[in-house]
Tab-separated table of C-alpha atoms in Angstrom:
chain	number	residue	atom	x	y	z
S	1	MET	CA	26.292	44.862	33.747
S	2	GLU	CA	28.896	42.881	32.653
S	3	LYS	CA	26.852	41.161	30.092
S	4	ALA	CA	24.660	44.161	28.829
S	5	PHE	CA	26.605	44.698	25.609
S	6	PRO	CA	25.871	40.923	24.520
S	7	ILE	CA	22.067	41.282	25.521
S	8	LEU	CA	21.561	44.662	23.442
S	9	MET	CA	23.165	42.835	20.402
S	10	LEU	CA	20.976	40.053	20.787
S	11	PHE	CA	18.069	42.741	20.871
S	12	PHE	CA	19.089	44.652	17.922
S	13	ALA	CA	19.952	41.533	16.018
S	14	GLY	CA	15.821	40.395	16.888
S	15	ALA	CA	15.066	43.896	15.803
S	16	ILE	CA	16.664	43.602	12.470
S	17	ILE	CA	15.337	39.671	12.277
S	18	LEU	CA	11.763	40.946	12.888
S	19	TYR	CA	11.878	43.815	10.206
S	20	ALA	CA	13.140	41.110	7.673
S	21	LEU	CA	10.086	38.833	8.282
S	22	LEU	CA	7.848	41.774	7.903
S	23	LEU	CA	9.724	42.717	4.942
S	24	ALA	CA	9.415	39.088	3.403
S	25	ALA	CA	5.956	38.753	4.312
S	26	THR	CA	4.486	42.112	3.155
S	27	LYS	CA	6.843	42.188	0.260
S	28	ASP	CA	6.330	45.914	-0.353
S	29	VAL	CA	9.103	48.175	-0.771
S	30	LYS	CA	7.686	51.175	0.900
S	31	LEU	CA	8.996	49.649	3.981
S	32	ILE	CA	12.844	50.212	2.548
S	33	PRO	CA	14.089	53.559	4.196
S	34	ARG	CA	15.003	55.591	0.957
S	35	GLN	CA	13.198	53.177	-1.956
S	36	GLN	CA	12.463	56.110	-4.137
S	37	SER	CA	16.376	56.768	-4.909
S	38	ALA	CA	16.947	53.531	-6.101
S	39	LYS	CA	15.792	52.128	-9.916
S	40	ILE	CA	13.537	48.602	-8.988
S	41	PRO	CA	12.580	46.406	-11.853
S	42	ASP	CA	10.610	44.148	-9.901
S	43	PRO	CA	9.386	45.174	-6.435
S	44	LYS	CA	8.429	42.288	-5.273
S	45	ALA	CA	11.517	40.707	-5.730
S	46	TYR	CA	13.564	43.436	-4.514
S	47	ALA	CA	12.003	43.380	-1.751
S	48	LEU	CA	12.161	39.621	-0.834
S	49	ARG	CA	16.045	39.977	-1.940
S	50	PHE	CA	16.668	43.255	0.586
S	51	ALA	CA	14.813	40.745	3.626
S	52	GLY	CA	17.057	38.389	2.935
S	53	ILE	CA	19.951	40.653	3.092
S	54	MET	CA	18.481	42.167	6.817
S	55	GLY	CA	18.269	38.548	7.592
S	56	LEU	CA	21.799	38.191	6.434
S	57	VAL	CA	23.015	41.277	8.040
S	58	SER	CA	21.636	40.215	11.360
S	59	ILE	CA	23.774	37.194	11.875
S	60	GLY	CA	26.597	39.819	12.927
S	61	PRO	CA	24.934	41.030	15.929
S	62	LEU	CA	23.853	37.698	16.874
S	63	ALA	CA	27.233	36.078	16.490
S	64	CYS	CA	28.572	38.674	18.738
S	65	GLY	CA	25.459	38.875	21.531
S	66	ILE	CA	26.256	34.635	21.950
S	67	ALA	CA	29.808	35.517	21.753
S	68	GLY	CA	29.578	37.703	24.146
S	69	LEU	CA	27.143	35.618	26.291
S	70	ILE	CA	29.890	32.588	26.778
S	71	TYR	CA	33.329	34.620	26.456
S	72	ASP	CA	34.004	38.167	27.643
S	73	ASN	CA	33.666	41.311	25.526
S	74	LYS	CA	36.579	41.450	23.519
S	75	ARG	CA	35.909	38.141	21.620
S	76	ALA	CA	32.279	39.528	21.268
S	77	VAL	CA	33.657	42.222	19.278
S	78	ILE	CA	35.311	40.510	17.074
S	79	ALA	CA	32.906	38.213	16.558
S	80	LEU	CA	30.492	41.278	15.211
S	81	ILE	CA	33.538	42.680	12.736
S	82	VAL	CA	34.296	39.509	11.284
S	83	GLY	CA	30.303	38.942	11.037
S	84	LEU	CA	29.686	42.136	9.225
S	85	VAL	CA	32.120	41.829	6.748
S	86	PHE	CA	31.163	38.366	5.920
S	87	SER	CA	27.751	39.147	5.847
S	88	LEU	CA	28.616	42.718	3.973
S	89	TRP	CA	29.821	40.947	1.444
S	90	GLY	CA	27.524	38.236	0.915
S	91	ALA	CA	24.659	41.200	0.952
S	92	THR	CA	26.830	42.665	-2.087
S	93	GLN	CA	26.348	39.009	-3.570
S	94	LEU	CA	22.583	38.889	-3.577
S	95	ILE	CA	21.794	42.225	-4.021
S	96	LYS	CA	23.902	42.286	-7.793
S	97	LYS	CA	20.866	39.068	-8.911
S	98	VAL	CA	18.332	41.758	-8.453
S	99	MET	CA	19.980	45.091	-9.976
């Protein structure tokens, strides 16, 4: 049970990546929750950009899972926090190009 947290993080990262791939393949804005509350000038470009953002956000849990399998859970949580901070910063930079 010591490795349960990193394995769950790897599953979580995999689910986010699968969602990003589905969104990129279909380019359907309706797959995005609460998309009706945003002003979307180009729906296909927005869907592709959002898929890229979701792929970028999955780096945090992926790094956490790998760090947890190699090291201990304390370093895994640090990798998760650092990964999420940098991925969310990158996501804000990416979404500014569409809006």
